[in-house]
C-alpha cells in the first residue's frame, strides 16, 4: 500500500522557499559580478574593434571618392570627473564639425556605453550588455543587439546624413 501523502507543513514549506530565494539571490549576485568583470575587459576591446572597422571603412570610402574623403582619428582618453575614451570622425578638409564617438566605462561598476555626438538630439547611445554565454555586445536603447559592422554602419550613416557630404 502506498503511504498516504500528507501536505507539507508550514515550517517545511517556508524553509524550502527561503532556501530557494537565498540560492537565487546568490546566483544573481554571481552573475552580476561576472557581468561587471566581462564588461570591464570586453567593452574597451569592442570599442577598439569598432574604431578599427570604422577606420577601414573611411580609408576604403575615401579611396573611392577622394573629394568626399573623411578620416577616423586615434582613440584618446579624456580625464575629468567622468573619464572616457573617444575618437572623432571628420571630413579631411575640416569643412564640418567632427562626430565624436565616446566609450564611457567605470571599472567595477557602470555604466558601460557608447555615446555619439553627431549634431542630433538626443545623442545616440549604445549600452554594453552581456549575453548568458558571456559574450559582450552593444545594443540600442530599445534593446536590439548590434554587431560591430551594424553599429559602425549606423554611426557612419548618421555622420553622412548630418554632415552632408
CSV table of N, CA and C in Angstrom, one decimal:
chain,number,residue,atom,x,y,z
A,1,UNK,N,0.8,-1.2,0.0
A,1,UNK,CA,0.0,0.0,0.0
A,1,UNK,C,0.9,1.2,0.0
A,2,UNK,N,0.4,2.2,-0.8
A,2,UNK,CA,1.2,3.5,-0.8
A,2,UNK,C,0.9,4.3,0.5
A,3,UNK,N,1.9,4.9,0.9
A,3,UNK,CA,1.8,5.8,2.1
A,3,UNK,C,0.9,7.0,1.7
A,4,UNK,N,0.1,7.3,2.5
A,4,UNK,CA,-0.8,8.5,2.3
A,4,UNK,C,0.1,9.7,2.2
A,5,UNK,N,0.0,10.5,1.1
A,5,UNK,CA,0.7,11.7,1.0
A,5,UNK,C,0.1,12.8,1.9
A,6,UNK,N,1.0,13.3,2.8
A,6,UNK,CA,0.5,14.4,3.6
A,6,UNK,C,1.0,15.7,3.1
A,7,UNK,N,0.2,16.7,3.2
A,7,UNK,CA,0.6,18.0,2.8
A,7,UNK,C,1.8,18.5,3.7
A,8,UNK,N,2.7,19.2,3.1
A,8,UNK,CA,3.9,19.8,3.8
A,8,UNK,C,3.4,20.8,4.8
A,9,UNK,N,4.0,20.7,6.0
A,9,UNK,CA,3.6,21.7,7.0
A,9,UNK,C,4.2,23.1,6.7
A,10,UNK,N,3.7,24.1,7.3
A,10,UNK,CA,4.1,25.4,7.0
A,10,UNK,C,5.6,25.7,7.2
A,11,UNK,N,6.2,25.2,8.2
A,11,UNK,CA,7.6,25.4,8.5
A,11,UNK,C,8.5,24.8,7.4
A,12,UNK,N,8.2,23.6,7.0
A,12,UNK,CA,8.9,23.0,5.9
A,12,UNK,C,8.8,23.7,4.6
A,13,UNK,N,7.6,24.1,4.3
A,13,UNK,CA,7.3,24.9,3.1
A,13,UNK,C,8.0,26.2,3.1
A,14,UNK,N,8.0,26.9,4.2
A,14,UNK,CA,8.6,28.2,4.3
A,14,UNK,C,10.2,28.1,4.3
A,15,UNK,N,10.7,27.1,4.9
A,15,UNK,CA,12.1,26.9,4.9
A,15,UNK,C,12.6,26.6,3.5
A,16,UNK,N,11.9,25.7,2.7
A,16,UNK,CA,12.3,25.5,1.4
A,16,UNK,C,12.2,26.7,0.5
A,17,UNK,N,11.2,27.5,0.7
A,17,UNK,CA,11.1,28.8,0.0
A,17,UNK,C,12.2,29.7,0.3
A,18,UNK,N,12.6,29.9,1.6
A,18,UNK,CA,13.7,30.7,2.0
A,18,UNK,C,15.0,30.2,1.3
A,19,UNK,N,15.2,28.9,1.4
A,19,UNK,CA,16.5,28.4,0.8
A,19,UNK,C,16.5,28.6,-0.7
A,20,UNK,N,15.4,28.4,-1.4
A,20,UNK,CA,15.3,28.7,-2.8
A,20,UNK,C,15.6,30.1,-3.2
A,21,UNK,N,15.0,31.1,-2.4
A,21,UNK,CA,15.3,32.5,-2.6
A,21,UNK,C,16.7,32.9,-2.3
A,22,UNK,N,17.3,32.3,-1.3
A,22,UNK,CA,18.7,32.6,-1.0
A,22,UNK,C,19.6,32.1,-2.1
A,23,UNK,N,19.3,30.9,-2.7
A,23,UNK,CA,20.1,30.4,-3.8
A,23,UNK,C,20.0,31.2,-5.0
A,24,UNK,N,18.8,31.7,-5.3
A,24,UNK,CA,18.5,32.5,-6.5
A,24,UNK,C,19.3,33.9,-6.3
A,25,UNK,N,19.2,34.4,-5.1
A,25,UNK,CA,19.9,35.7,-4.8
A,25,UNK,C,21.5,35.5,-5.0
A,26,UNK,N,22.0,34.4,-4.5
A,26,UNK,CA,23.4,34.1,-4.7
A,26,UNK,C,23.8,34.0,-6.2
A,27,UNK,N,23.0,33.3,-6.9
A,27,UNK,CA,23.2,33.1,-8.4
A,27,UNK,C,23.1,34.5,-9.1
A,28,UNK,N,22.2,35.3,-8.7
A,28,UNK,CA,22.1,36.7,-9.3
A,28,UNK,C,23.3,37.5,-8.9
A,29,UNK,N,23.8,37.4,-7.7
A,29,UNK,CA,25.0,38.2,-7.3
A,29,UNK,C,26.2,37.7,-8.1
A,30,UNK,N,26.4,36.4,-8.3
A,30,UNK,CA,27.5,35.8,-9.0
A,30,UNK,C,27.4,36.3,-10.5
A,31,UNK,N,26.2,36.3,-11.1
A,31,UNK,CA,26.1,36.7,-12.5
A,31,UNK,C,26.4,38.2,-12.6
A,32,UNK,N,26.0,39.0,-11.6
A,32,UNK,CA,26.3,40.4,-11.7
A,32,UNK,C,27.8,40.7,-11.6
A,33,UNK,N,28.5,40.0,-10.7
A,33,UNK,CA,29.9,40.1,-10.6
A,33,UNK,C,30.6,39.7,-11.9
A,34,UNK,N,30.1,38.5,-12.5
A,34,UNK,CA,30.7,38.0,-13.8
A,34,UNK,C,30.5,39.1,-14.8
A,35,UNK,N,29.3,39.6,-14.9
A,35,UNK,CA,29.0,40.6,-16.0
A,35,UNK,C,29.8,41.9,-15.8
A,36,UNK,N,30.0,42.3,-14.6
A,36,UNK,CA,30.9,43.5,-14.4
A,36,UNK,C,32.3,43.2,-14.9
A,37,UNK,N,32.8,42.1,-14.6
A,37,UNK,CA,34.2,41.7,-15.0
A,37,UNK,C,34.2,41.6,-16.5
A,38,UNK,N,33.3,41.0,-17.1
A,38,UNK,CA,33.2,40.9,-18.6
A,38,UNK,C,33.1,42.2,-19.3
A,39,UNK,N,32.3,43.1,-18.7
A,39,UNK,CA,32.2,44.5,-19.3
A,39,UNK,C,33.5,45.2,-19.1
A,40,UNK,N,34.1,45.1,-18.0
A,40,UNK,CA,35.4,45.8,-17.8
A,40,UNK,C,36.4,45.4,-18.8
A,41,UNK,N,36.5,44.1,-19.1
A,41,UNK,CA,37.5,43.6,-20.0
A,41,UNK,C,37.1,43.7,-21.5
A,42,UNK,N,35.8,43.4,-21.7
A,42,UNK,CA,35.3,43.3,-23.1
A,42,UNK,C,34.9,44.6,-23.8
A,43,UNK,N,34.4,45.5,-23.0
A,43,UNK,CA,33.9,46.7,-23.5
A,43,UNK,C,34.9,47.6,-24.3
A,44,UNK,N,36.1,47.8,-23.7
A,44,UNK,CA,37.1,48.6,-24.4
A,44,UNK,C,37.6,47.8,-25.6
A,45,UNK,N,37.7,46.5,-25.5
A,45,UNK,CA,38.1,45.7,-26.7
A,45,UNK,C,37.1,45.9,-27.8
A,46,UNK,N,35.8,45.8,-27.5
A,46,UNK,CA,34.8,46.0,-28.6
A,46,UNK,C,34.9,47.4,-29.2
A,47,UNK,N,35.1,48.4,-28.3
A,47,UNK,CA,35.3,49.8,-28.8
A,47,UNK,C,36.4,49.9,-29.7
A,48,UNK,N,37.5,49.2,-29.4
A,48,UNK,CA,38.7,49.2,-30.3
A,48,UNK,C,38.4,48.6,-31.6
A,49,UNK,N,37.6,47.5,-31.6
A,49,UNK,CA,37.1,46.8,-32.8
A,49,UNK,C,36.3,47.8,-33.7
A,50,UNK,N,35.4,48.5,-33.0
A,50,UNK,CA,34.5,49.5,-33.7
A,50,UNK,C,35.4,50.5,-34.4
A,51,UNK,N,36.4,51.0,-33.6
A,51,UNK,CA,37.3,52.0,-34.2
A,51,UNK,C,38.0,51.5,-35.4
A,52,UNK,N,38.6,50.3,-35.3
A,52,UNK,CA,39.3,49.7,-36.4
A,52,UNK,C,38.4,49.5,-37.6
A,53,UNK,N,37.2,49.0,-37.4
A,53,UNK,CA,36.3,48.8,-38.5
A,53,UNK,C,35.9,50.1,-39.2
A,54,UNK,N,35.6,51.2,-38.4
A,54,UNK,CA,35.3,52.5,-39.0
A,54,UNK,C,36.5,53.1,-39.7
A,55,UNK,N,37.7,52.9,-39.2
A,55,UNK,CA,38.9,53.4,-39.8
A,55,UNK,C,39.1,52.8,-41.2
A,56,UNK,N,38.8,51.4,-41.2
A,56,UNK,CA,39.0,50.7,-42.5
A,56,UNK,C,37.9,51.2,-43.5
A,57,UNK,N,36.7,51.5,-43.1
A,57,UNK,CA,35.7,52.0,-44.0
A,57,UNK,C,36.0,53.4,-44.5
A,58,UNK,N,36.5,54.2,-43.6
A,58,UNK,CA,36.9,55.6,-44.0
A,58,UNK,C,38.0,55.5,-45.1
A,59,UNK,N,39.0,54.7,-44.9
A,59,UNK,CA,40.0,54.6,-45.9
A,59,UNK,C,39.5,54.1,-47.2
A,60,UNK,N,38.6,53.1,-47.2
A,60,UNK,CA,38.1,52.5,-48.4
A,60,UNK,C,37.2,53.5,-49.1
A,61,UNK,N,36.3,54.2,-48.4
A,61,UNK,CA,35.4,55.2,-49.0
A,61,UNK,C,36.2,56.3,-49.6
A,62,UNK,N,37.2,56.8,-48.8
A,62,UNK,CA,38.0,57.9,-49.3
A,62,UNK,C,38.8,57.6,-50.5
A,63,UNK,N,39.2,56.3,-50.6
A,63,UNK,CA,40.0,55.9,-51.8
A,63,UNK,C,39.1,55.8,-53.0
A,64,UNK,N,37.8,55.6,-52.8
A,64,UNK,CA,36.9,55.5,-53.9
A,64,UNK,C,36.3,56.9,-54.3
A,65,UNK,N,36.1,57.7,-53.4
A,65,UNK,CA,35.6,59.1,-53.6
A,65,UNK,C,36.4,60.1,-52.9
A,66,UNK,N,37.6,60.4,-53.4
A,66,UNK,CA,38.5,61.3,-52.7
A,66,UNK,C,38.0,62.7,-52.4
A,67,UNK,N,37.1,63.2,-53.2
A,67,UNK,CA,36.5,64.5,-53.0
A,67,UNK,C,35.6,64.6,-51.8
A,68,UNK,N,35.2,63.4,-51.3
A,68,UNK,CA,34.3,63.3,-50.1
A,68,UNK,C,35.1,62.6,-49.0
A,69,UNK,N,36.4,62.6,-49.0
A,69,UNK,CA,37.2,61.9,-48.0
A,69,UNK,C,36.9,62.3,-46.6
A,70,UNK,N,36.9,61.3,-45.7
A,70,UNK,CA,36.8,61.5,-44.3
A,70,UNK,C,37.8,60.6,-43.6
A,71,UNK,N,38.0,60.8,-42.3
A,71,UNK,CA,39.0,60.0,-41.6
A,71,UNK,C,38.5,59.8,-40.2
A,72,UNK,N,39.1,58.7,-39.6
A,72,UNK,CA,38.8,58.4,-38.2
A,72,UNK,C,40.1,58.6,-37.4
A,73,UNK,N,40.0,59.5,-36.4
A,73,UNK,CA,41.1,59.8,-35.6
A,73,UNK,C,41.5,58.6,-34.6
A,74,UNK,N,42.6,58.8,-33.9
A,74,UNK,CA,43.0,57.8,-33.0
A,74,UNK,C,42.2,57.8,-31.7
A,75,UNK,N,42.2,56.7,-31.0
A,75,UNK,CA,41.4,56.7,-29.7
A,75,UNK,C,42.3,57.4,-28.7
A,76,UNK,N,41.6,58.4,-28.0
A,76,UNK,CA,42.3,59.2,-27.0
A,76,UNK,C,41.5,59.1,-25.7
A,77,UNK,N,42.2,59.2,-24.6
A,77,UNK,CA,41.5,59.3,-23.3
A,77,UNK,C,41.1,60.7,-23.0
A,78,UNK,N,40.0,60.9,-22.2
A,78,UNK,CA,39.7,62.2,-21.7
A,78,UNK,C,39.5,62.0,-20.2
A,79,UNK,N,40.2,62.9,-19.4
A,79,UNK,CA,40.1,62.8,-18.0
A,79,UNK,C,38.9,63.5,-17.5
A,80,UNK,N,39.0,64.1,-16.3
A,80,UNK,CA,37.8,64.8,-15.8
A,80,UNK,C,37.0,64.0,-14.8
A,81,UNK,N,35.9,64.5,-14.4
A,81,UNK,CA,35.1,63.8,-13.4
A,81,UNK,C,34.4,62.5,-13.9
A,82,UNK,N,34.2,62.4,-15.2
A,82,UNK,CA,33.6,61.2,-15.8
A,82,UNK,C,34.5,60.8,-17.0
A,83,UNK,N,35.7,60.1,-16.7
A,83,UNK,CA,36.6,59.8,-17.8
A,83,UNK,C,36.1,58.9,-18.8
A,84,UNK,N,36.6,59.0,-20.0
A,84,UNK,CA,36.1,58.2,-21.1
A,84,UNK,C,37.2,58.2,-22.2
A,85,UNK,N,37.1,57.2,-23.1
A,85,UNK,CA,37.9,57.2,-24.3
A,85,UNK,C,37.1,57.6,-25.5
A,86,UNK,N,37.7,58.2,-26.5
A,86,UNK,CA,36.9,58.7,-27.6
A,86,UNK,C,37.8,58.8,-28.9
A,87,UNK,N,37.1,58.8,-30.0
A,87,UNK,CA,37.7,59.1,-31.3
A,87,UNK,C,36.8,60.0,-32.1
A,88,UNK,N,37.3,60.7,-33.1
A,88,UNK,CA,36.5,61.6,-33.9
A,88,UNK,C,36.5,61.1,-35.4
A,89,UNK,N,35.4,61.3,-36.0
A,89,UNK,CA,35.3,61.1,-37.4
A,89,UNK,C,35.1,62.4,-38.1
A,90,UNK,N,35.9,62.8,-39.0
A,90,UNK,CA,35.8,64.1,-39.6
A,90,UNK,C,36.2,64.1,-41.1
A,91,UNK,N,35.6,65.1,-41.8
A,91,UNK,CA,36.0,65.3,-43.2
A,91,UNK,C,37.5,65.7,-43.2
A,92,UNK,N,38.2,65.2,-44.2
A,92,UNK,CA,39.6,65.6,-44.3
A,92,UNK,C,39.8,67.0,-44.6
A,93,UNK,N,38.9,67.7,-45.2
A,93,UNK,CA,39.0,69.1,-45.5
A,93,UNK,C,38.5,70.0,-44.3
A,94,UNK,N,38.0,69.4,-43.2
A,94,UNK,CA,37.6,70.0,-42.0
A,94,UNK,C,36.5,71.1,-42.2
A,95,UNK,N,35.7,70.9,-43.3
A,95,UNK,CA,34.7,71.9,-43.5
A,95,UNK,C,33.4,71.7,-42.7
A,96,UNK,N,33.4,70.7,-41.8
A,96,UNK,CA,32.3,70.5,-41.0
A,96,UNK,C,32.8,70.0,-39.6
A,97,UNK,N,32.0,70.2,-38.6
A,97,UNK,CA,32.5,69.7,-37.2
A,97,UNK,C,32.5,68.2,-37.3
A,98,UNK,N,33.4,67.6,-36.5
A,98,UNK,CA,33.6,66.1,-36.4
A,98,UNK,C,32.4,65.5,-35.6
A,99,UNK,N,32.3,64.2,-35.8
A,99,UNK,CA,31.4,63.3,-35.0
A,99,UNK,C,32.3,62.7,-33.9
A,100,UNK,N,31.9,62.8,-32.7
A,100,UNK,CA,32.7,62.3,-31.6
A,100,UNK,C,32.0,61.0,-31.1
A,101,UNK,N,32.8,59.9,-31.0
A,101,UNK,CA,32.3,58.6,-30.6
A,101,UNK,C,33.1,58.3,-29.3
A,102,UNK,N,32.3,58.2,-28.2
A,102,UNK,CA,32.9,58.1,-26.8
A,102,UNK,C,32.5,56.7,-26.2
A,103,UNK,N,33.5,56.1,-25.5
A,103,UNK,CA,33.2,54.9,-24.7
A,103,UNK,C,33.4,55.3,-23.3
A,104,UNK,N,32.3,55.2,-22.5
A,104,UNK,CA,32.3,55.5,-21.1
A,104,UNK,C,32.3,54.2,-20.3
A,105,UNK,N,33.2,54.1,-19.4
A,105,UNK,CA,33.2,52.9,-18.5
A,105,UNK,C,33.9,53.3,-17.2
A,106,UNK,N,33.4,52.8,-16.2
A,106,UNK,CA,34.0,52.9,-14.9
A,106,UNK,C,34.2,51.5,-14.4
A,107,UNK,N,35.5,51.0,-14.3
A,107,UNK,CA,35.8,49.7,-13.9
A,107,UNK,C,35.1,49.3,-12.6
A,108,UNK,N,34.5,48.1,-12.6
A,108,UNK,CA,33.9,47.6,-11.4
A,108,UNK,C,32.4,48.1,-11.2
A,109,UNK,N,32.0,49.0,-12.1
A,109,UNK,CA,30.6,49.5,-11.9
A,109,UNK,C,30.2,49.9,-13.3
A,110,UNK,N,29.1,50.6,-13.4
A,110,UNK,CA,28.6,51.0,-14.7
A,110,UNK,C,28.6,52.5,-14.8
A,111,UNK,N,28.1,53.1,-15.8
A,111,UNK,CA,27.6,52.4,-16.9
A,111,UNK,C,28.7,52.2,-18.0
A,112,UNK,N,28.6,51.2,-18.7
A,112,UNK,CA,29.4,51.0,-19.9
A,112,UNK,C,28.6,51.2,-21.1
A,113,UNK,N,29.0,52.3,-21.9
A,113,UNK,CA,28.2,52.6,-23.0
A,113,UNK,C,29.0,53.5,-24.0
A,114,UNK,N,28.5,53.5,-25.3
A,114,UNK,CA,29.0,54.4,-26.3
A,114,UNK,C,28.0,55.5,-26.4
A,115,UNK,N,28.5,56.7,-26.5
A,115,UNK,CA,27.6,57.9,-26.8
A,115,UNK,C,28.2,58.5,-28.1
A,116,UNK,N,27.4,59.1,-28.8
A,116,UNK,CA,27.8,59.7,-30.1
A,116,UNK,C,27.3,61.1,-30.2
A,117,UNK,N,28.2,62.0,-30.4
A,117,UNK,CA,27.9,63.4,-30.6
A,117,UNK,C,28.0,63.7,-32.1
A,118,UNK,N,26.9,63.7,-32.8
A,118,UNK,CA,27.0,64.0,-34.3
A,118,UNK,C,26.0,65.1,-34.7
A,119,UNK,N,25.6,65.9,-33.7
A,119,UNK,CA,24.8,67.0,-34.0
A,119,UNK,C,23.3,66.8,-34.0
A,120,UNK,N,22.9,65.6,-33.5
A,120,UNK,CA,21.5,65.3,-33.4
A,120,UNK,C,21.1,65.1,-31.9
A,121,UNK,N,19.9,65.4,-31.5
A,121,UNK,CA,19.5,65.2,-30.1
A,121,UNK,C,18.2,64.3,-30.1
A,122,UNK,N,18.1,63.4,-29.2
A,122,UNK,CA,19.1,63.1,-28.2
A,122,UNK,C,20.3,62.4,-28.8
A,123,UNK,N,21.4,62.5,-28.2
A,123,UNK,CA,22.6,61.9,-28.6
A,123,UNK,C,22.4,60.3,-28.7
A,124,UNK,N,22.7,59.7,-29.8
A,124,UNK,CA,22.6,58.2,-29.8
A,124,UNK,C,23.5,57.6,-28.7
A,125,UNK,N,23.0,56.6,-28.1
A,125,UNK,CA,23.6,55.9,-27.0
A,125,UNK,C,23.5,54.4,-27.2
A,126,UNK,N,24.5,53.7,-26.9
A,126,UNK,CA,24.5,52.2,-27.1
A,126,UNK,C,25.1,51.6,-25.8
A,127,UNK,N,24.3,51.1,-24.9
A,127,UNK,CA,24.8,50.4,-23.7
A,127,UNK,C,25.5,49.1,-24.0
A,128,UNK,N,26.4,48.7,-23.2
A,128,UNK,CA,27.1,47.4,-23.3
A,128,UNK,C,26.3,46.4,-22.5
A,129,UNK,N,26.1,45.2,-23.0
A,129,UNK,CA,25.3,44.2,-22.4
A,129,UNK,C,26.1,42.9,-22.5
A,130,UNK,N,25.7,41.9,-21.6
A,130,UNK,CA,26.4,40.6,-21.6
A,130,UNK,C,25.3,39.5,-21.9
A,131,UNK,N,25.6,38.7,-22.8
A,131,UNK,CA,24.7,37.5,-23.1
A,131,UNK,C,24.9,36.5,-22.0
A,132,UNK,N,24.0,35.5,-21.9
A,132,UNK,CA,24.1,34.4,-20.9
A,132,UNK,C,25.4,33.6,-21.2
A,133,UNK,N,25.8,33.6,-22.5
A,133,UNK,CA,27.0,32.8,-22.8
A,133,UNK,C,28.3,33.6,-22.5
A,134,UNK,N,28.2,34.8,-22.0
A,134,UNK,CA,29.4,35.6,-21.6
A,134,UNK,C,29.9,36.5,-22.7
A,135,UNK,N,29.3,36.5,-23.8
A,135,UNK,CA,29.7,37.5,-24.9
A,135,UNK,C,29.1,38.9,-24.6
A,136,UNK,N,30.0,39.9,-24.8
A,136,UNK,CA,29.5,41.2,-24.6
A,136,UNK,C,29.2,41.8,-26.0
A,137,UNK,N,28.2,42.8,-26.0
A,137,UNK,CA,27.7,43.4,-27.2
A,137,UNK,C,27.1,44.7,-26.9
A,138,UNK,N,27.1,45.6,-27.9
A,138,UNK,CA,26.4,46.9,-27.7
A,138,UNK,C,25.0,46.7,-28.2
A,139,UNK,N,24.1,47.5,-27.6
A,139,UNK,CA,22.7,47.4,-28.0
A,139,UNK,C,22.1,48.8,-28.1
A,140,UNK,N,21.0,48.9,-28.8
A,140,UNK,CA,20.3,50.2,-29.0
A,140,UNK,C,19.5,50.4,-27.7
A,141,UNK,N,18.9,51.6,-27.6
A,141,UNK,CA,18.1,52.0,-26.4
A,141,UNK,C,16.9,51.1,-26.4
A,142,UNK,N,16.5,50.5,-27.5
A,142,UNK,CA,15.3,49.6,-27.5
A,142,UNK,C,15.7,48.1,-27.2
A,143,UNK,N,17.0,47.9,-26.9
A,143,UNK,CA,17.5,46.6,-26.5
A,143,UNK,C,17.8,45.7,-27.7
A,144,UNK,N,18.0,46.2,-28.9
A,144,UNK,CA,18.4,45.4,-30.0
A,144,UNK,C,19.9,45.3,-30.1
A,145,UNK,N,20.4,44.1,-30.2
A,145,UNK,CA,21.9,44.0,-30.2
A,145,UNK,C,22.4,44.4,-31.6
A,146,UNK,N,23.6,44.9,-31.6
A,146,UNK,CA,24.3,45.3,-32.8
A,146,UNK,C,25.7,44.7,-32.9
A,147,UNK,N,26.0,44.2,-34.1
A,147,UNK,CA,27.4,43.7,-34.3
A,147,UNK,C,28.2,45.0,-34.5
A,148,UNK,N,29.5,44.8,-34.6
A,148,UNK,CA,30.4,46.0,-34.8
A,148,UNK,C,30.1,46.6,-36.2
A,149,UNK,N,29.8,45.8,-37.2
A,149,UNK,CA,29.6,46.3,-38.5
A,149,UNK,C,28.2,47.0,-38.6
A,150,UNK,N,27.2,46.5,-37.9
A,150,UNK,CA,25.9,47.2,-37.8
A,150,UNK,C,26.0,48.5,-37.1
A,151,UNK,N,26.7,48.5,-36.0
A,151,UNK,CA,26.8,49.7,-35.2
A,151,UNK,C,27.7,50.7,-36.0
A,152,UNK,N,28.8,50.3,-36.5
A,152,UNK,CA,29.6,51.2,-37.3
A,152,UNK,C,28.9,51.8,-38.5
A,153,UNK,N,28.1,51.0,-39.2
A,153,UNK,CA,27.3,51.5,-40.3
A,153,UNK,C,26.3,52.5,-39.9
A,154,UNK,N,25.6,52.3,-38.7
A,154,UNK,CA,24.7,53.3,-38.2
A,154,UNK,C,25.4,54.6,-37.9
A,155,UNK,N,26.5,54.5,-37.3
A,155,UNK,CA,27.2,55.7,-37.0
A,155,UNK,C,27.7,56.5,-38.2
A,156,UNK,N,28.2,55.8,-39.2
A,156,UNK,CA,28.7,56.4,-40.4
A,156,UNK,C,27.5,57.0,-41.2
A,157,UNK,N,26.3,56.3,-41.2
A,157,UNK,CA,25.1,56.9,-41.8
A,157,UNK,C,24.7,58.2,-41.1
A,158,UNK,N,24.8,58.2,-39.8
A,158,UNK,CA,24.5,59.4,-39.0
A,158,UNK,C,25.4,60.5,-39.4
A,159,UNK,N,26.7,60.2,-39.5
A,159,UNK,CA,27.7,61.2,-39.8
A,159,UNK,C,27.5,61.7,-41.2
A,160,UNK,N,27.2,60.9,-42.1
A,160,UNK,CA,26.9,61.3,-43.5
A,160,UNK,C,25.7,62.1,-43.6
A,161,UNK,N,24.6,61.7,-42.9
A,161,UNK,CA,23.4,62.5,-43.0
A,161,UNK,C,23.5,63.8,-42.4
A,162,UNK,N,24.1,63.9,-41.2
A,162,UNK,CA,24.2,65.2,-40.5
A,162,UNK,C,25.2,66.1,-41.2
A,163,UNK,N,26.3,65.6,-41.6
A,163,UNK,CA,27.4,66.4,-42.1
A,163,UNK,C,27.2,66.7,-43.6
A,164,UNK,N,26.3,66.1,-44.3
A,164,UNK,CA,26.0,66.3,-45.7
A,164,UNK,C,27.3,66.3,-46.6
A,165,UNK,N,27.7,65.2,-47.0
A,165,UNK,CA,28.8,65.0,-47.8
A,165,UNK,C,28.6,65.9,-49.0
